[in-house]
Amino acid sequence: MKYFISLFVALFISGAIFAQETGVIEGQVLDRDTQQEIIGAKVEVVGTKLGTITNAFGTFQLKGLTPGTYRLRVTAPEYKSTIRSDVRVGSTQSTKLSIELKIDSYAQGEVVITATRSFEQKEDTRVSSNVLTQEEIRRAPGSAEDVSRMVQVLPGVVSGSDARNDIIARGGSPSENFLMVDGIEVPNINHYAAQGASGGPIGMINVDFLNDVNFSAGGFGAKYGDRLSSIMDIKYRDGDKRDFHGKFDMGLGGFGAIVEGPIQTEKSSFLFSARRSYLDLILGGTGLTGVPNYWNFNLKGTLELSPNHQLALIGLGGIDQIRFKDFSSDNVAAVSNQDLNYDAWQFVAGVSHRWLISNTTFVRTSVSTNTYYRDVRGDSVSLNASNEEIGRTLDFRNESTDRENVLIRSDFSHRISPLDLVEVGLVMRSITSNNDIFLRAGTDASGFNPNIFINQTTNAFKAGAYTQYTRNFGTQFSVTAGVRWDYFDYISDQHAFSPRISATYEISENLRFNVGGGLYQQAPSLFWLIADERNRQVDWMKTYQAVAGFEFFPDEDLKISVEAYTKEYRDYPISGVNPQFIYSSAGAGFDNRFEYIFTGSNGYARGIEFFIQKKLTDKFYGMLSYGFSDIRFVDGFGTERSSAFDYRHVLTAIGGYKITDALEVSAKFRFAGGRPYTPFDLAQSQSLNRGILDYANTNSARFNDYRRLDIRIDYRFNLVGWNMLFFIDLQNVANFENVEQIIWNNKQNREDRLLQWQFLPVGGFKAEF
């Protein structure tokens, strides 16, 4: 810690010695609905006299900017103006943006300058939606530049553990989330990912690739299917189209590099990054039971075939390895200990084609493939009194390969008139799951389980189609209605239809009312179905959602919202071995289950959320969210129980202050009510010297309330032509003792607890050239 502070002071002093050069902002302004370039849009730097006009290709460039943070105001005839805040400018690379404007149906031929806001709203995500910029994600305290961890500060979102970045949106399990990167569907964006879910402990997305992230916690449109709870639409920026540039960075999570440059000068570009963890290099001799070792890779390439045709290549990959040794560290001889090995690799690759058919029509078509291979093995190791290995028994092994080929995804958008927009789409995918699974018979936390042998390859096919129509009625009222069809050939009831609707009413220039909802259906994960042939009889999981709320904009950089929602769950799978366990609680960990399941659980998630966001305009920025929820499900015996994600109260406050344009201090505080958990059956556990859960009292106990405070300091400077960023991130600075889970201490034959992260100082730097 003293080293970080000393280095920070030295850099602060040295940074002041070097004169700063000027920087550039460049980008493109597009029609949000048709993706057409907007010619003649005015782009102004707020608070200065600098400005420019987009050219015949809808692009712009602003030069001569002193390194710092700016806001851009973008206006164009027939469009609603917008503010892009938090635009960071350096001296070595240009800042690249893609800005979308929404047509103003009743302002044809005019430049609209009223009610300019820094907050976007899209027709298919009118409710429960927020957009985060690259800089908001990068500098967030305690988030480690992880997209998913930053999303957790938004209303309605919680996480199960500090050690993981699972997104639990309004009570929905991590298997209920939809992820998309630049139009390419991605099943998981994390290292050490949970099979059949969307979370993990470490994100793979490089924050320096981001243009923005649109997240919706519910009530989204028919464009997004086969998911119940949330969507995360990640958009990458383009690489530099004029010159070659690079960046190095190092932090607690690892070290990496980015390189970018032109493919066709002024037209096409590439952007590539690679990162490697180094904890195994510096902590290998410390005696820790498990040290993660991983690589990840990010890629975006663009190729302009003609003014109306553009190709984009997206790539994302990771390599993971970790070994846990839970061997005895005290003077008591152990009977057996766990030796766990985890090896995995994954990749996503996709190509999308954007075709601008006319000034009012465009279609985006993509094909992609993704594969996740994992080999997980657990051995019981017998030790003698001197803790020397004398025997080894295989407890379990899971060697699996999950592959999904998106044969086609095509989204068509046509503006019939300034008042009317129609969208249709189609997706088809093939799925292959190859599993070689062994689980030794014995007693675990759920009780006695027989030997499990699964060695099979399963093939399935999915398809989906949607249509939705948006109509504007006057200047204040608009409606989007749509219907979706989904198909899954591996279950008996193969078809699902899901109607949805949303609307916005502009009560005044600064106040609007939003409402949305409909039916959402999702097929159970193929991984849940392979254990037993009877599992193919399960139904589609369903939620009937309704969301309503107000958004108030006291100023262009300030948003206040309040929303109430209800999610009525139907037909959720239940464990056939332990009917008290409902799969709505699965996916937030590594505990895979291989068992007979059946449809039968209904439940609900109901709540109210309050949110304030202040965008950075001068010195201060921040967010404050509070949510109250009640989340319950009925188990296989007809008993209503709290969900494992029923935190009741969640409060998050994040804020920052720019002392100077180079020096910034920020903090995040989070409070959550005690998470429900299932206690041990103490008598049975002590009798067997193994933790046995008391399923008769599933989720009847609660941990203590969760509290955590993170503080971050960022300092920027220019060093001999390089942009430098140094940061210190103090996580859980108050050292609150938050319990992650209860465990059974086999050495002392008693219940014990495993704590979440305690005080953890993290430092790092970025060097850009």
mmCIF file of N, CA and C in Angstrom, residues 307-409:
data_model
loop_
_atom_site.group_PDB
_atom_site.id
_atom_site.type_symbol
_atom_site.label_atom_id
_atom_site.label_comp_id
_atom_site.label_asym_id
_atom_site.label_seq_id
_atom_site.Cartn_x
_atom_site.Cartn_y
_atom_site.Cartn_z
ATOM 1 N N PRO A 307 -20.331 2.423 -50.025
ATOM 2 C CA PRO A 307 -21.022 3.323 -49.089
ATOM 3 C C PRO A 307 -22.240 2.696 -48.414
ATOM 4 N N ASN A 308 -22.843 1.670 -49.031
ATOM 5 C CA ASN A 308 -24.060 1.074 -48.473
ATOM 6 C C ASN A 308 -23.846 -0.301 -47.851
ATOM 7 N N HIS A 309 -22.639 -0.825 -47.943
ATOM 8 C CA HIS A 309 -22.376 -2.169 -47.440
ATOM 9 C C HIS A 309 -21.115 -2.154 -46.569
ATOM 10 N N GLN A 310 -21.255 -2.668 -45.353
ATOM 11 C CA GLN A 310 -20.109 -2.733 -44.442
ATOM 12 C C GLN A 310 -20.111 -4.070 -43.719
ATOM 13 N N LEU A 311 -18.924 -4.662 -43.603
ATOM 14 C CA LEU A 311 -18.745 -5.886 -42.841
ATOM 15 C C LEU A 311 -18.042 -5.573 -41.533
ATOM 16 N N ALA A 312 -18.417 -6.300 -40.487
ATOM 17 C CA ALA A 312 -17.746 -6.174 -39.191
ATOM 18 C C ALA A 312 -17.455 -7.570 -38.659
ATOM 19 N N LEU A 313 -16.249 -7.756 -38.150
ATOM 20 C CA LEU A 313 -15.825 -9.021 -37.556
ATOM 21 C C LEU A 313 -15.649 -8.807 -36.063
ATOM 22 N N ILE A 314 -16.278 -9.667 -35.264
ATOM 23 C CA ILE A 314 -16.174 -9.605 -33.813
ATOM 24 C C ILE A 314 -15.579 -10.910 -33.304
ATOM 25 N N GLY A 315 -14.578 -10.808 -32.437
ATOM 26 C CA GLY A 315 -13.979 -11.991 -31.832
ATOM 27 C C GLY A 315 -13.776 -11.789 -30.343
ATOM 28 N N LEU A 316 -14.004 -12.825 -29.577
ATOM 29 C CA LEU A 316 -13.827 -12.789 -28.129
ATOM 30 C C LEU A 316 -13.420 -14.178 -27.672
ATOM 31 N N GLY A 317 -12.344 -14.281 -26.894
ATOM 32 C CA GLY A 317 -11.892 -15.589 -26.461
ATOM 33 C C GLY A 317 -11.195 -15.552 -25.125
ATOM 34 N N GLY A 318 -11.111 -16.726 -24.490
ATOM 35 C CA GLY A 318 -10.451 -16.821 -23.200
ATOM 36 C C GLY A 318 -9.902 -18.211 -22.953
ATOM 37 N N ILE A 319 -8.832 -18.271 -22.177
ATOM 38 C CA ILE A 319 -8.226 -19.524 -21.738
ATOM 39 C C ILE A 319 -8.110 -19.457 -20.222
ATOM 40 N N ASP A 320 -8.608 -20.482 -19.529
ATOM 41 C CA ASP A 320 -8.663 -20.482 -18.061
ATOM 42 C C ASP A 320 -7.994 -21.724 -17.494
ATOM 43 N N GLN A 321 -7.331 -21.526 -16.356
ATOM 44 C CA GLN A 321 -6.777 -22.668 -15.627
ATOM 45 C C GLN A 321 -6.663 -22.281 -14.158
ATOM 46 N N ILE A 322 -7.064 -23.201 -13.278
ATOM 47 C CA ILE A 322 -6.907 -22.978 -11.846
ATOM 48 C C ILE A 322 -6.878 -24.335 -11.153
ATOM 49 N N ARG A 323 -6.149 -24.392 -10.053
ATOM 50 C CA ARG A 323 -6.107 -25.607 -9.251
ATOM 51 C C ARG A 323 -6.274 -25.222 -7.791
ATOM 52 N N PHE A 324 -7.235 -25.857 -7.140
ATOM 53 C CA PHE A 324 -7.477 -25.644 -5.715
ATOM 54 C C PHE A 324 -6.952 -26.840 -4.936
ATOM 55 N N LYS A 325 -6.196 -26.545 -3.896
ATOM 56 C CA LYS A 325 -5.744 -27.601 -2.982
ATOM 57 C C LYS A 325 -6.197 -27.234 -1.574
ATOM 58 N N ASP A 326 -7.167 -27.963 -1.073
ATOM 59 C CA ASP A 326 -7.697 -27.693 0.261
ATOM 60 C C ASP A 326 -7.048 -28.646 1.267
ATOM 61 N N PHE A 327 -5.702 -28.614 1.297
ATOM 62 C CA PHE A 327 -4.997 -29.531 2.179
ATOM 63 C C PHE A 327 -4.860 -28.941 3.581
ATOM 64 N N SER A 328 -4.626 -29.818 4.550
ATOM 65 C CA SER A 328 -4.591 -29.421 5.959
ATOM 66 C C SER A 328 -3.483 -28.424 6.231
ATOM 67 N N SER A 329 -3.805 -27.376 7.005
ATOM 68 C CA SER A 329 -2.797 -26.394 7.396
ATOM 69 C C SER A 329 -2.652 -26.306 8.912
ATOM 70 N N ASP A 330 -3.330 -27.239 9.633
ATOM 71 C CA ASP A 330 -3.190 -27.241 11.085
ATOM 72 C C ASP A 330 -2.540 -28.562 11.524
ATOM 73 N N ASN A 331 -2.549 -28.823 12.804
ATOM 74 C CA ASN A 331 -1.859 -30.001 13.328
ATOM 75 C C ASN A 331 -2.730 -31.251 13.368
ATOM 76 N N VAL A 332 -3.954 -31.122 12.885
ATOM 77 C CA VAL A 332 -4.865 -32.253 12.912
ATOM 78 C C VAL A 332 -4.733 -33.024 11.605
ATOM 79 N N ALA A 333 -4.498 -34.348 11.712
ATOM 80 C CA ALA A 333 -4.387 -35.169 10.504
ATOM 81 C C ALA A 333 -5.729 -35.226 9.794
ATOM 82 N N ALA A 334 -5.704 -35.031 8.497
ATOM 83 C CA ALA A 334 -6.949 -35.021 7.723
ATOM 84 C C ALA A 334 -7.219 -36.400 7.152
ATOM 85 N N VAL A 335 -8.482 -36.765 7.103
ATOM 86 C CA VAL A 335 -8.869 -38.027 6.493
ATOM 87 C C VAL A 335 -8.798 -37.911 4.972
ATOM 88 N N SER A 336 -9.363 -36.847 4.417
ATOM 89 C CA SER A 336 -9.297 -36.605 2.982
ATOM 90 C C SER A 336 -9.435 -35.117 2.727
ATOM 91 N N ASN A 337 -8.912 -34.688 1.610
ATOM 92 C CA ASN A 337 -8.958 -33.295 1.204
ATOM 93 C C ASN A 337 -9.284 -33.226 -0.270
ATOM 94 N N GLN A 338 -9.724 -32.059 -0.686
ATOM 95 C CA GLN A 338 -10.159 -31.885 -2.069
ATOM 96 C C GLN A 338 -9.040 -31.276 -2.909
ATOM 97 N N ASP A 339 -8.782 -31.893 -4.052
ATOM 98 C CA ASP A 339 -7.856 -31.370 -5.048
ATOM 99 C C ASP A 339 -8.669 -31.152 -6.312
ATOM 100 N N LEU A 340 -8.869 -29.880 -6.686
ATOM 101 C CA LEU A 340 -9.748 -29.537 -7.797
ATOM 102 C C LEU A 340 -8.947 -28.903 -8.919
ATOM 103 N N ASN A 341 -9.092 -29.419 -10.129
ATOM 104 C CA ASN A 341 -8.445 -28.871 -11.313
ATOM 105 C C ASN A 341 -9.497 -28.379 -12.293
ATOM 106 N N TYR A 342 -9.282 -27.172 -12.820
ATOM 107 C CA TYR A 342 -10.221 -26.568 -13.767
ATOM 108 C C TYR A 342 -9.422 -26.066 -14.970
ATOM 109 N N ASP A 343 -9.687 -26.604 -16.138
ATOM 110 C CA ASP A 343 -9.066 -26.154 -17.386
ATOM 111 C C ASP A 343 -10.179 -25.886 -18.387
ATOM 112 N N ALA A 344 -10.098 -24.740 -19.068
ATOM 113 C CA ALA A 344 -11.168 -24.394 -20.001
ATOM 114 C C ALA A 344 -10.655 -23.427 -21.059
ATOM 115 N N TRP A 345 -11.361 -23.392 -22.174
ATOM 116 C CA TRP A 345 -11.149 -22.360 -23.186
ATOM 117 C C TRP A 345 -12.488 -22.084 -23.873
ATOM 118 N N GLN A 346 -12.609 -20.872 -24.396
ATOM 119 C CA GLN A 346 -13.843 -20.495 -25.066
ATOM 120 C C GLN A 346 -13.547 -19.437 -26.117
ATOM 121 N N PHE A 347 -14.434 -19.355 -27.108
ATOM 122 C CA PHE A 347 -14.304 -18.289 -28.095
ATOM 123 C C PHE A 347 -15.657 -18.002 -28.725
ATOM 124 N N VAL A 348 -15.794 -16.778 -29.205
ATOM 125 C CA VAL A 348 -16.937 -16.352 -30.005
ATOM 126 C C VAL A 348 -16.376 -15.654 -31.232
ATOM 127 N N ALA A 349 -16.886 -15.985 -32.398
ATOM 128 C CA ALA A 349 -16.478 -15.321 -33.637
ATOM 129 C C ALA A 349 -17.713 -15.101 -34.485
ATOM 130 N N GLY A 350 -17.850 -13.907 -35.001
ATOM 131 C CA GLY A 350 -19.019 -13.604 -35.816
ATOM 132 C C GLY A 350 -18.738 -12.529 -36.838
ATOM 133 N N VAL A 351 -19.465 -12.583 -37.927
ATOM 134 C CA VAL A 351 -19.383 -11.578 -38.993
ATOM 135 C C VAL A 351 -20.782 -11.013 -39.211
ATOM 136 N N SER A 352 -20.872 -9.687 -39.221
ATOM 137 C CA SER A 352 -22.164 -9.051 -39.499
ATOM 138 C C SER A 352 -22.036 -8.141 -40.720
ATOM 139 N N HIS A 353 -23.126 -8.071 -41.458
ATOM 140 C CA HIS A 353 -23.187 -7.254 -42.673
ATOM 141 C C HIS A 353 -24.280 -6.217 -42.506
ATOM 142 N N ARG A 354 -23.912 -4.950 -42.671
ATOM 143 C CA ARG A 354 -24.887 -3.860 -42.604
ATOM 144 C C ARG A 354 -25.153 -3.353 -44.013
ATOM 145 N N TRP A 355 -26.415 -3.410 -44.403
ATOM 146 C CA TRP A 355 -26.815 -2.986 -45.740
ATOM 147 C C TRP A 355 -27.800 -1.822 -45.602
ATOM 148 N N LEU A 356 -27.386 -0.656 -46.094
ATOM 149 C CA LEU A 356 -28.258 0.513 -46.103
ATOM 150 C C LEU A 356 -29.025 0.489 -47.419
ATOM 151 N N ILE A 357 -30.222 -0.058 -47.379
ATOM 152 C CA ILE A 357 -30.986 -0.287 -48.603
ATOM 153 C C ILE A 357 -31.455 1.030 -49.204
ATOM 154 N N SER A 358 -31.926 1.933 -48.339
ATOM 155 C CA SER A 358 -32.395 3.243 -48.790
ATOM 156 C C SER A 358 -32.273 4.204 -47.623
ATOM 157 N N ASN A 359 -32.740 5.412 -47.815
ATOM 158 C CA ASN A 359 -32.675 6.401 -46.737
ATOM 159 C C ASN A 359 -33.564 6.042 -45.557
ATOM 160 N N THR A 360 -34.492 5.127 -45.757
ATOM 161 C CA THR A 360 -35.433 4.774 -44.690
ATOM 162 C C THR A 360 -35.371 3.300 -44.303
ATOM 163 N N THR A 361 -34.438 2.541 -44.884
ATOM 164 C CA THR A 361 -34.439 1.096 -44.677
ATOM 165 C C THR A 361 -33.022 0.577 -44.504
ATOM 166 N N PHE A 362 -32.849 -0.330 -43.541
ATOM 167 C CA PHE A 362 -31.567 -1.019 -43.437
ATOM 168 C C PHE A 362 -31.798 -2.413 -42.865
ATOM 169 N N VAL A 363 -30.828 -3.286 -43.136
ATOM 170 C CA VAL A 363 -30.883 -4.635 -42.608
ATOM 171 C C VAL A 363 -29.490 -5.017 -42.128
ATOM 172 N N ARG A 364 -29.434 -5.635 -40.955
ATOM 173 C CA ARG A 364 -28.171 -6.152 -40.422
ATOM 174 C C ARG A 364 -28.303 -7.671 -40.315
ATOM 175 N N THR A 365 -27.373 -8.377 -40.941
ATOM 176 C CA THR A 365 -27.398 -9.837 -40.962
ATOM 177 C C THR A 365 -26.061 -10.354 -40.440
ATOM 178 N N SER A 366 -26.118 -11.362 -39.602
ATOM 179 C CA SER A 366 -24.886 -11.884 -39.014
ATOM 180 C C SER A 366 -24.930 -13.397 -38.930
ATOM 181 N N VAL A 367 -23.739 -13.973 -38.934
ATOM 182 C CA VAL A 367 -23.545 -15.393 -38.630
ATOM 183 C C VAL A 367 -22.437 -15.458 -37.589
ATOM 184 N N SER A 368 -22.520 -16.426 -36.686
ATOM 185 C CA SER A 368 -21.519 -16.507 -35.628
ATOM 186 C C SER A 368 -21.441 -17.924 -35.084
ATOM 187 N N THR A 369 -20.381 -18.185 -34.366
ATOM 188 C CA THR A 369 -20.205 -19.464 -33.697
ATOM 189 C C THR A 369 -19.534 -19.224 -32.356
ATOM 190 N N ASN A 370 -19.876 -20.042 -31.374
ATOM 191 C CA ASN A 370 -19.228 -19.952 -30.066
ATOM 192 C C ASN A 370 -19.056 -21.354 -29.506
ATOM 193 N N THR A 371 -17.964 -21.543 -28.801
ATOM 194 C CA THR A 371 -17.640 -22.838 -28.215
ATOM 195 C C THR A 371 -17.056 -22.630 -26.826
ATOM 196 N N TYR A 372 -17.483 -23.471 -25.887
ATOM 197 C CA TYR A 372 -16.913 -23.454 -24.536
ATOM 198 C C TYR A 372 -16.543 -24.888 -24.168
ATOM 199 N N TYR A 373 -15.236 -25.098 -23.955
ATOM 200 C CA TYR A 373 -14.739 -26.404 -23.507
ATOM 201 C C TYR A 373 -14.251 -26.269 -22.073
ATOM 202 N N ARG A 374 -14.614 -27.255 -21.236
ATOM 203 C CA ARG A 374 -14.142 -27.249 -19.846
ATOM 204 C C ARG A 374 -13.832 -28.680 -19.428
ATOM 205 N N ASP A 375 -12.809 -28.804 -18.594
ATOM 206 C CA ASP A 375 -12.445 -30.092 -18.014
ATOM 207 C C ASP A 375 -12.218 -29.844 -16.528
ATOM 208 N N VAL A 376 -13.189 -30.252 -15.723
ATOM 209 C CA VAL A 376 -13.143 -30.022 -14.286
ATOM 210 C C VAL A 376 -13.049 -31.374 -13.588
ATOM 211 N N ARG A 377 -12.088 -31.521 -12.696
ATOM 212 C CA ARG A 377 -11.876 -32.798 -12.013
ATOM 213 C C ARG A 377 -11.645 -32.536 -10.536
ATOM 214 N N GLY A 378 -12.308 -33.331 -9.689
ATOM 215 C CA GLY A 378 -12.115 -33.242 -8.249
ATOM 216 C C GLY A 378 -11.711 -34.576 -7.670
ATOM 217 N N ASP A 379 -10.622 -34.591 -6.922
ATOM 218 C CA ASP A 379 -10.115 -35.807 -6.289
ATOM 219 C C ASP A 379 -10.099 -35.650 -4.777
ATOM 220 N N SER A 380 -10.451 -36.708 -4.077
ATOM 221 C CA SER A 380 -10.217 -36.770 -2.632
ATOM 222 C C SER A 380 -8.829 -37.347 -2.408
ATOM 223 N N VAL A 381 -8.019 -36.597 -1.679
ATOM 224 C CA VAL A 381 -6.629 -36.999 -1.443
ATOM 225 C C VAL A 381 -6.482 -37.412 0.012
ATOM 226 N N SER A 382 -6.064 -38.652 0.236
ATOM 227 C CA SER A 382 -5.844 -39.145 1.597
ATOM 228 C C SER A 382 -4.426 -38.791 2.037
ATOM 229 N N LEU A 383 -4.330 -38.308 3.266
ATOM 230 C CA LEU A 383 -3.048 -37.867 3.807
ATOM 231 C C LEU A 383 -2.734 -38.638 5.088
ATOM 232 N N ASN A 384 -1.451 -38.756 5.367
ATOM 233 C CA ASN A 384 -1.062 -39.346 6.650
ATOM 234 C C ASN A 384 -0.900 -38.236 7.678
ATOM 235 N N ALA A 385 -0.423 -38.608 8.871
ATOM 236 C CA ALA A 385 -0.289 -37.635 9.957
ATOM 237 C C ALA A 385 0.676 -36.518 9.611
ATOM 238 N N SER A 386 1.562 -36.743 8.647
ATOM 239 C CA SER A 386 2.530 -35.717 8.244
ATOM 240 C C SER A 386 2.044 -34.936 7.018
ATOM 241 N N ASN A 387 0.751 -35.102 6.694
ATOM 242 C CA ASN A 387 0.147 -34.432 5.555
ATOM 243 C C ASN A 387 0.818 -34.810 4.235
ATOM 244 N N GLU A 388 1.270 -36.049 4.129
ATOM 245 C CA GLU A 388 1.826 -36.566 2.887
ATOM 246 C C GLU A 388 0.742 -37.388 2.179
ATOM 247 N N GLU A 389 0.680 -37.246 0.854
ATOM 248 C CA GLU A 389 -0.347 -37.952 0.092
ATOM 249 C C GLU A 389 -0.084 -39.449 0.096
ATOM 250 N N ILE A 390 -1.150 -40.210 0.437
ATOM 251 C CA ILE A 390 -1.021 -41.666 0.456
ATOM 252 C C ILE A 390 -2.071 -42.347 -0.422
ATOM 253 N N GLY A 391 -2.980 -41.577 -0.990
ATOM 254 C CA GLY A 391 -3.992 -42.166 -1.853
ATOM 255 C C GLY A 391 -4.851 -41.098 -2.496
ATOM 256 N N ARG A 392 -5.524 -41.460 -3.579
ATOM 257 C CA ARG A 392 -6.330 -40.488 -4.329
ATOM 258 C C ARG A 392 -7.526 -41.218 -4.946
ATOM 259 N N THR A 393 -8.731 -40.580 -4.809
ATOM 260 C CA THR A 393 -9.960 -41.158 -5.349
ATOM 261 C C THR A 393 -10.691 -40.098 -6.168
ATOM 262 N N LEU A 394 -11.125 -40.459 -7.376
ATOM 263 C CA LEU A 394 -11.873 -39.528 -8.208
ATOM 264 C C LEU A 394 -13.266 -39.325 -7.635
ATOM 265 N N ASP A 395 -13.600 -38.074 -7.299
ATOM 266 C CA ASP A 395 -14.930 -37.726 -6.801
ATOM 267 C C ASP A 395 -15.869 -37.351 -7.944
ATOM 268 N N PHE A 396 -15.384 -36.523 -8.853
ATOM 269 C CA PHE A 396 -16.221 -36.131 -9.983
ATOM 270 C C PHE A 396 -15.338 -35.643 -11.125
ATOM 271 N N ARG A 397 -15.909 -35.708 -12.299
ATOM 272 C CA ARG A 397 -15.273 -35.124 -13.458
ATOM 273 C C ARG A 397 -16.341 -34.658 -14.423
ATOM 274 N N ASN A 398 -16.118 -33.490 -15.005
ATOM 275 C CA ASN A 398 -17.017 -32.953 -16.018
ATOM 276 C C ASN A 398 -16.164 -32.452 -17.172
ATOM 277 N N GLU A 399 -16.099 -33.230 -18.225
ATOM 278 C CA GLU A 399 -15.437 -32.785 -19.450
ATOM 279 C C GLU A 399 -16.535 -32.538 -20.474
ATOM 280 N N SER A 400 -16.708 -31.290 -20.863
ATOM 281 C CA SER A 400 -17.829 -30.952 -21.725
ATOM 282 C C SER A 400 -17.415 -29.921 -22.763
ATOM 283 N N THR A 401 -18.107 -29.972 -23.881
ATOM 284 C CA THR A 401 -17.950 -28.981 -24.943
ATOM 285 C C THR A 401 -19.335 -28.526 -25.371
ATOM 286 N N ASP A 402 -19.609 -27.247 -25.181
ATOM 287 C CA ASP A 402 -20.881 -26.658 -25.608
ATOM 288 C C ASP A 402 -20.606 -25.773 -26.818
ATOM 289 N N ARG A 403 -21.307 -26.054 -27.906
ATOM 290 C CA ARG A 403 -21.090 -25.297 -29.145
ATOM 291 C C ARG A 403 -22.430 -24.813 -29.682
ATOM 292 N N GLU A 404 -22.449 -23.568 -30.114
ATOM 293 C CA GLU A 404 -23.664 -22.989 -30.685
ATOM 294 C C GLU A 404 -23.295 -22.254 -31.970
ATOM 295 N N ASN A 405 -23.969 -22.590 -33.054
ATOM 296 C CA ASN A 405 -23.771 -21.919 -34.338
ATOM 297 C C ASN A 405 -25.028 -21.115 -34.670
ATOM 298 N N VAL A 406 -24.881 -19.794 -34.718
ATOM 299 C CA VAL A 406 -25.993 -18.954 -35.151
ATOM 300 C C VAL A 406 -25.946 -18.934 -36.674
ATOM 301 N N LEU A 407 -26.817 -19.723 -37.275
ATOM 302 C CA LEU A 407 -26.792 -19.907 -38.723
ATOM 303 C C LEU A 407 -27.166 -18.624 -39.448
ATOM 304 N N ILE A 408 -28.056 -17.856 -38.846
ATOM 305 C CA ILE A 408 -28.401 -16.540 -39.367
ATOM 306 C C ILE A 408 -29.129 -15.749 -38.285
ATOM 307 N N ARG A 409 -28.791 -14.489 -38.183
ATOM 308 C CA ARG A 409 -29.581 -13.533 -37.418
ATOM 309 C C ARG A 409 -29.726 -12.312 -38.303
#
